[in-house]
Coordinates of C-alpha atoms in Angstrom, one line a residue:
M1 CA -4.4 -88.9 30.2
N2 CA -1.8 -89.3 33.0
D3 CA -4.1 -88.8 36.0
T4 CA -7.1 -90.6 37.4
L5 CA -9.4 -89.2 40.1
T6 CA -11.9 -91.1 42.2
A7 CA -15.5 -89.9 42.1
G8 CA -15.0 -88.5 45.6
E9 CA -11.9 -86.6 44.6
A10 CA -13.6 -85.1 41.6
R11 CA -16.5 -84.0 43.7
R12 CA -14.3 -82.3 46.2
V13 CA -12.3 -80.6 43.5
A14 CA -15.5 -79.3 42.0
L15 CA -16.7 -78.0 45.4
G16 CA -13.3 -76.4 46.1
A17 CA -13.4 -74.6 42.7
Q18 CA -16.9 -73.3 43.5
G19 CA -15.8 -71.9 46.9
F20 CA -17.3 -74.5 49.2
A21 CA -14.0 -75.9 50.6
Q22 CA -13.3 -72.9 52.7
A23 CA -15.0 -71.5 55.8
R24 CA -17.3 -68.5 55.4
P25 CA -16.0 -65.2 56.5
E26 CA -16.4 -64.5 60.3
G27 CA -16.7 -60.8 59.9
P28 CA -18.9 -58.6 57.6
V29 CA -18.6 -59.2 53.9
G30 CA -17.5 -56.3 51.8
R31 CA -17.7 -55.3 48.2
R32 CA -14.2 -56.7 47.4
Q33 CA -15.0 -60.1 48.8
L34 CA -18.3 -60.3 46.9
L35 CA -16.7 -59.3 43.6
K36 CA -13.8 -61.7 44.1
L37 CA -16.4 -64.5 44.5
I38 CA -18.2 -63.6 41.4
E39 CA -14.9 -63.4 39.5
R40 CA -14.2 -66.9 40.7
L41 CA -17.6 -68.2 39.5
G42 CA -17.3 -66.3 36.3
V43 CA -21.0 -65.9 35.9
V44 CA -24.1 -65.7 38.0
Q45 CA -27.5 -66.6 36.6
I46 CA -30.4 -64.1 36.9
D47 CA -34.0 -65.2 37.4
S48 CA -37.0 -63.1 38.4
V49 CA -38.8 -65.7 40.6
N50 CA -39.0 -64.2 44.1
V51 CA -40.6 -67.0 46.1
V52 CA -37.6 -67.1 48.5
S53 CA -35.2 -64.6 47.0
R54 CA -34.2 -63.9 43.4
T55 CA -31.7 -66.4 42.4
H56 CA -28.7 -64.1 41.7
Y57 CA -28.6 -63.2 45.4
L58 CA -28.3 -66.8 46.6
P59 CA -25.0 -68.1 45.3
A60 CA -23.1 -65.5 47.4
F61 CA -25.2 -66.3 50.5
S62 CA -24.5 -70.0 50.0
R63 CA -20.7 -69.4 50.0
L64 CA -20.2 -66.2 52.1
G65 CA -23.2 -66.3 54.5
A66 CA -25.4 -63.3 55.4
Y67 CA -23.8 -60.6 53.2
P68 CA -25.6 -57.3 52.5
R69 CA -27.7 -57.7 49.3
R70 CA -27.2 -54.1 48.5
L71 CA -23.6 -54.9 47.7
L72 CA -24.6 -57.0 44.7
E73 CA -27.0 -54.3 43.6
E74 CA -24.3 -51.7 43.7
L75 CA -21.9 -54.0 41.7
A76 CA -24.5 -54.7 39.1
W77 CA -26.7 -51.6 38.9
G78 CA -25.0 -48.9 40.8
K79 CA -22.8 -46.0 39.6
R80 CA -19.5 -47.9 40.3
K81 CA -20.6 -50.8 38.1
A82 CA -18.3 -53.8 38.1
L83 CA -20.7 -56.4 36.7
I84 CA -22.7 -56.5 33.4
E85 CA -25.8 -58.2 32.4
Y86 CA -25.9 -60.3 29.2
W87 CA -26.7 -63.8 27.9
A88 CA -23.6 -65.5 29.3
H89 CA -25.2 -68.7 30.7
E90 CA -28.9 -67.7 30.6
A91 CA -29.6 -64.1 31.5
S92 CA -26.6 -63.5 33.7
L93 CA -24.3 -61.2 35.6
T94 CA -20.6 -61.4 34.7
P95 CA -17.6 -59.4 35.7
A96 CA -17.5 -56.3 33.4
E97 CA -14.2 -57.5 31.9
T98 CA -16.0 -60.4 30.3
H99 CA -17.8 -58.1 27.9
P100 CA -15.2 -58.3 25.1
L101 CA -15.3 -62.1 25.3
L102 CA -19.1 -62.0 24.5
R103 CA -19.0 -59.6 21.6
W104 CA -19.0 -62.5 19.1
R105 CA -22.3 -63.5 20.5
M106 CA -23.6 -60.0 20.1
E107 CA -22.4 -59.9 16.5
D108 CA -24.1 -63.3 15.9
A109 CA -27.4 -61.9 17.4
S110 CA -27.3 -59.0 15.0
R111 CA -27.5 -61.5 12.2
G112 CA -30.2 -63.6 13.9
I113 CA -27.8 -66.4 15.0
G114 CA -27.9 -67.9 18.4
T115 CA -30.9 -66.0 19.7
W116 CA -34.5 -66.8 20.4
K117 CA -36.4 -67.3 17.2
G118 CA -38.6 -64.3 18.0
V119 CA -35.6 -62.0 18.4
A120 CA -34.1 -63.1 15.1
R121 CA -37.5 -62.6 13.3
F122 CA -38.1 -59.2 14.9
I123 CA -34.6 -58.0 14.0
R124 CA -35.1 -59.2 10.4
E125 CA -38.6 -58.0 9.8
R126 CA -38.7 -54.8 12.0
R127 CA -35.2 -53.4 11.9
D128 CA -36.5 -50.0 11.0
F129 CA -38.6 -49.9 14.2
V130 CA -35.7 -51.3 16.3
D131 CA -33.6 -48.4 15.0
R132 CA -36.2 -45.9 16.0
V133 CA -36.2 -47.3 19.5
L134 CA -32.4 -47.1 19.6
A135 CA -32.6 -43.5 18.4
E136 CA -35.1 -42.6 21.2
I137 CA -32.9 -44.0 23.9
T138 CA -29.9 -42.3 22.4
A139 CA -31.7 -38.9 22.5
R140 CA -33.4 -39.3 25.9
G141 CA -31.0 -41.4 27.9
P142 CA -31.6 -44.7 29.8
L143 CA -35.3 -45.8 29.6
A144 CA -37.4 -48.8 30.7
A145 CA -39.6 -50.4 28.0
S146 CA -42.6 -49.0 29.8
E147 CA -41.4 -45.5 29.2
L148 CA -41.3 -45.9 25.4
D149 CA -44.6 -44.9 23.9
M150 CA -43.9 -46.6 20.6
G151 CA -45.4 -49.4 18.6
H152 CA -48.3 -51.7 19.5
K153 CA -48.9 -52.8 23.1
G154 CA -48.7 -56.4 24.2
E155 CA -51.0 -58.7 22.2
G156 CA -49.6 -62.1 23.2
G157 CA -46.5 -63.9 22.1
W158 CA -43.2 -63.1 23.8
W159 CA -45.2 -63.2 27.1
G160 CA -47.5 -60.4 25.9
W161 CA -44.6 -58.0 25.4
S162 CA -45.2 -54.7 23.6
E163 CA -43.3 -54.0 20.4
A164 CA -41.1 -51.5 22.3
K165 CA -40.1 -54.3 24.8
R166 CA -39.4 -56.6 21.9
A167 CA -37.2 -54.0 20.3
V168 CA -35.1 -53.2 23.4
E169 CA -34.6 -56.9 24.1
C170 CA -33.4 -57.3 20.5
L171 CA -30.9 -54.4 21.1
F172 CA -29.9 -56.0 24.4
W173 CA -29.0 -59.2 22.5
T174 CA -27.0 -57.4 19.9
G175 CA -25.2 -55.4 22.5
E176 CA -26.4 -52.1 21.2
L177 CA -28.1 -51.5 24.5
T178 CA -27.2 -52.8 28.0
T179 CA -28.7 -52.6 31.4
A180 CA -28.2 -49.2 33.0
T181 CA -29.9 -50.2 36.2
R182 CA -33.0 -52.0 37.6
R183 CA -36.1 -50.3 39.1
G184 CA -39.0 -51.2 41.4
T185 CA -40.0 -54.8 40.8
F186 CA -36.8 -55.6 38.9
E187 CA -37.7 -53.7 35.8
R188 CA -34.7 -53.4 33.5
V189 CA -33.7 -49.9 32.4
Y190 CA -31.8 -49.9 29.0
G191 CA -28.9 -47.6 28.2
L192 CA -26.2 -47.2 25.6
P193 CA -23.0 -49.2 26.4
E194 CA -20.9 -46.1 25.9
K195 CA -22.9 -44.3 28.6
V196 CA -23.1 -47.2 31.0
L197 CA -20.1 -49.5 30.9
P198 CA -16.7 -48.7 32.5
K199 CA -14.4 -46.9 30.1
A200 CA -11.7 -49.6 30.4
V201 CA -14.2 -52.2 29.2
L202 CA -15.3 -50.1 26.2
A203 CA -11.7 -49.5 25.3
A204 CA -10.7 -53.2 25.5
P205 CA -10.0 -54.7 22.1
T206 CA -12.4 -57.2 20.7
P207 CA -10.7 -60.6 20.5
A208 CA -11.2 -63.0 17.6
R209 CA -14.1 -65.4 18.1
D210 CA -11.9 -68.5 18.7
E211 CA -9.7 -66.6 21.1
A212 CA -12.7 -65.4 23.1
Q213 CA -14.2 -68.8 23.2
R214 CA -10.9 -70.3 24.5
A215 CA -10.9 -67.7 27.2
L216 CA -14.5 -68.6 28.2
I217 CA -13.5 -72.3 28.3
R218 CA -10.6 -71.4 30.6
I219 CA -12.9 -69.4 32.9
A220 CA -15.4 -72.3 33.0
G221 CA -12.6 -74.8 33.7
R222 CA -11.4 -72.8 36.7
A223 CA -14.9 -72.3 38.0
M224 CA -15.7 -76.0 37.9
G225 CA -12.3 -77.5 38.8
V226 CA -12.9 -80.7 36.9
A227 CA -15.5 -81.1 34.1
T228 CA -16.5 -82.9 31.0
A229 CA -16.6 -81.3 27.6
K230 CA -20.4 -81.0 28.0
D231 CA -20.0 -79.3 31.3
L232 CA -17.5 -76.8 29.9
R233 CA -19.7 -76.0 26.9
D234 CA -22.8 -75.5 29.0
Y235 CA -21.2 -73.0 31.4
F236 CA -21.3 -70.2 28.9
R237 CA -23.6 -72.0 26.5
L238 CA -21.0 -72.1 23.8
P239 CA -22.1 -73.2 20.3
V240 CA -21.4 -76.8 19.3
E241 CA -19.7 -75.8 16.1
G242 CA -16.0 -75.3 16.7
F243 CA -16.2 -76.2 20.4
R244 CA -14.2 -79.4 20.3
A245 CA -11.4 -77.6 18.4
R246 CA -11.3 -74.8 21.0
L247 CA -11.2 -77.2 23.9
A248 CA -8.4 -79.2 22.2
E249 CA -6.4 -76.0 21.8
V250 CA -6.9 -75.1 25.5
A251 CA -5.8 -78.7 26.5
E252 CA -2.8 -78.6 24.2
A253 CA -1.7 -75.4 25.8
G254 CA -1.8 -77.3 29.2
E255 CA -4.5 -74.9 30.6
L256 CA -6.8 -77.9 31.1
V257 CA -5.5 -81.4 31.6
P258 CA -7.4 -84.5 30.4
V259 CA -8.1 -86.9 33.2
A260 CA -10.2 -90.0 33.9
V261 CA -12.7 -90.0 36.7
K262 CA -13.8 -93.3 38.0
G263 CA -17.5 -93.8 37.2
W264 CA -17.6 -91.1 34.6
R265 CA -18.2 -92.3 31.0
E266 CA -16.5 -89.3 29.4
T267 CA -13.0 -87.8 29.6
A268 CA -12.8 -85.0 32.2
Y269 CA -10.6 -81.9 32.1
L270 CA -8.9 -80.7 35.2
D271 CA -7.8 -77.2 36.0
P272 CA -4.1 -77.8 36.8
A273 CA -4.2 -75.1 39.5
A274 CA -7.3 -76.6 41.1
R275 CA -7.2 -77.4 44.8
R276 CA -7.6 -81.0 45.8
P277 CA -9.3 -80.8 49.2
R278 CA -9.1 -84.0 51.3
R279 CA -12.2 -83.0 53.1
V280 CA -15.1 -80.6 52.5
D281 CA -17.3 -79.5 55.4
A282 CA -19.8 -77.3 53.6
Q283 CA -23.3 -76.4 54.9
A284 CA -25.3 -74.5 52.3
L285 CA -28.8 -74.2 50.7
L286 CA -28.4 -74.0 47.0
S287 CA -30.6 -72.0 44.6
P288 CA -32.1 -74.2 41.8
F289 CA -29.9 -72.0 39.4
D290 CA -26.7 -72.2 41.4
N291 CA -23.6 -72.7 39.3
L292 CA -22.8 -76.0 41.1
I293 CA -26.1 -77.7 40.1
W294 CA -27.6 -75.8 37.1
F295 CA -26.4 -78.5 34.7
R296 CA -28.6 -81.3 35.9
E297 CA -26.6 -84.0 34.1
R298 CA -23.4 -82.9 36.0
T299 CA -25.3 -82.7 39.3
E300 CA -26.3 -86.3 39.0
R301 CA -22.8 -87.3 38.0
L302 CA -21.2 -85.5 40.9
F303 CA -23.7 -86.2 43.7
G304 CA -25.8 -89.1 42.6
V305 CA -28.9 -87.0 42.9
R306 CA -31.5 -86.6 40.1
Y307 CA -32.6 -83.0 40.6
R308 CA -35.3 -81.2 38.5
I309 CA -37.0 -77.9 39.1
E310 CA -40.7 -78.3 39.3
I311 CA -42.0 -74.7 38.9
Y312 CA -43.5 -75.5 35.5
T313 CA -44.9 -78.9 36.7
P314 CA -48.7 -78.9 37.7
S315 CA -48.9 -79.0 41.5
H316 CA -50.5 -82.4 41.7
K317 CA -47.6 -83.9 39.7
R318 CA -44.8 -82.4 41.8
T319 CA -42.6 -84.8 43.7
H320 CA -40.6 -82.4 46.0
G321 CA -42.4 -79.0 45.6
Y322 CA -42.5 -75.7 43.7
Y323 CA -39.2 -74.0 44.5
V324 CA -36.9 -76.6 45.9
L325 CA -33.4 -75.9 47.3
P326 CA -31.0 -78.8 47.7
F327 CA -29.0 -78.9 51.0
L328 CA -25.2 -79.3 50.6
E329 CA -23.8 -81.0 53.7
G330 CA -20.1 -81.8 53.7
D331 CA -19.5 -82.9 50.2
A332 CA -22.9 -84.5 49.6
L333 CA -26.4 -83.3 48.8
T334 CA -28.3 -84.8 51.7
A335 CA -31.8 -83.1 51.6
R336 CA -34.0 -80.8 49.6
V337 CA -36.6 -78.3 50.9
D338 CA -39.4 -76.5 49.2
L339 CA -39.2 -73.0 50.6
K340 CA -41.4 -69.9 50.6
A341 CA -40.8 -66.6 52.2
E342 CA -43.9 -65.1 53.7
R343 CA -42.7 -61.6 54.0
K344 CA -45.8 -60.0 55.6
A345 CA -45.9 -62.7 58.3
G346 CA -42.1 -62.7 58.7
V347 CA -41.8 -66.4 58.3
L348 CA -39.7 -68.7 56.1
I349 CA -42.0 -71.7 55.4
V350 CA -40.6 -75.1 54.6
Q351 CA -43.5 -76.4 52.6
A352 CA -41.9 -79.9 52.2
S353 CA -38.7 -81.5 53.2
H354 CA -37.1 -84.7 51.9
A355 CA -34.0 -86.6 52.8
E356 CA -31.6 -88.3 50.4
P357 CA -30.9 -92.0 51.3
W358 CA -27.5 -91.1 52.7
A359 CA -28.6 -88.3 55.0
G360 CA -27.2 -88.7 58.6
E361 CA -28.4 -88.1 62.1
A362 CA -26.9 -84.6 62.0
T363 CA -28.7 -83.6 58.9
P364 CA -31.9 -82.2 60.5
A365 CA -30.0 -80.0 63.0
R366 CA -27.5 -78.7 60.3
L367 CA -30.3 -78.0 57.9
A368 CA -32.3 -76.2 60.6
A369 CA -29.3 -74.0 61.4
E370 CA -29.0 -73.1 57.8
L371 CA -32.7 -72.3 57.4
K372 CA -32.5 -70.0 60.4
R373 CA -29.5 -68.3 59.0
M374 CA -31.3 -67.8 55.7
A375 CA -34.4 -66.5 57.5
G376 CA -32.4 -63.9 59.3
W377 CA -30.6 -62.8 56.1
L378 CA -34.0 -62.4 54.4
G379 CA -35.2 -60.2 57.3
L380 CA -37.7 -62.9 58.5
D381 CA -38.3 -63.7 62.2
S382 CA -38.8 -67.4 62.2
V383 CA -38.9 -70.7 60.3
R384 CA -42.0 -72.9 60.1
V385 CA -41.9 -76.5 58.9
A386 CA -45.0 -78.0 57.3
R387 CA -45.5 -81.7 57.8
R388 CA -44.9 -82.9 54.3
G389 CA -42.0 -85.1 53.3
D390 CA -40.0 -87.8 55.0
L391 CA -37.7 -85.3 56.7
A392 CA -40.5 -83.1 58.0
A393 CA -40.9 -84.5 61.6
A394 CA -37.2 -84.5 62.4
L395 CA -36.7 -81.1 60.8
E396 CA -39.6 -79.6 62.7
A397 CA -38.1 -80.9 65.9
A398 CA -34.7 -79.4 65.1
V399 CA -36.2 -76.0 64.1
G400 CA -38.4 -75.9 67.2

């Protein structure tokens, strides 16, 4: 290691790599800008919770401001598809060019490795039924699971999924099916990759497993700027086996540089091309599944904030709320707000608001401005602050 970063320098490098060290565009955001951002991030997590907005829309809003959400839908599920869905981090959108780098995971899934236990068991025990479902979609074209009148209906397990839904999810894991589009309330429509994916992606050669994993580590390193081995492995949920060897190979090639970060127990790896901003003046609400904070151990290491999502915590045991978004102010997380979009009433409700110990006098006003920006982007008319949390009174006054 021939370089040492302070904790503040590492934090600013991370924010710069994630797109927070530059001003948001002043004019309208177009398809090219949005795609460039997603290519920079490498992967965007998908989640169906729609209390505020489904999470895959939020990272671009945090970085680009009020962009048209239809642009993301066109990139992911339109005719000119530039993104694909797969298990990259969790269920995720990635640039279509990433598909070859994930084929080893699809091959593993076909052998019951690296998938949910239910998927592995269903592939092993019901492959004949899975093949029948694949044949049906091959014959009829893209279909949702609800359009497949095959097998038993949901009877519990796998969230009450029907056997047809289980089969298409197995085929999605193995890469024999992919997402053709989404319908209605976010229902996935499954299609054959050769009918859905761009021809250039289908024609791309399949790299060896170790080569693909090195490429994913490089993407993760660029997206995070500076990161520990755990951070890098988590970004694409790479398997433990062989990871240290792949990381060593990337470092030996000079594509990531080992560095020490003051206060970090583990060696960090720096993208040699990463910007080193002297100052970051960000102002953004972050989805609970935003790339910057999705690995909670890294969030605590970077920002000194212990953040946990409390959706699955009983309401009486929650500390900060149901769907809590941290507020990035400058290069610090200074507050967190529990948000809910009341679409019929046209109101973005702040159900609770809490300040971090280092929040400043400007925090309520800056947070209020960002809440109003989000409300407008969501098509809501106003922001209402409930009187819960130590920041509520000041935030209510700033919003009002």
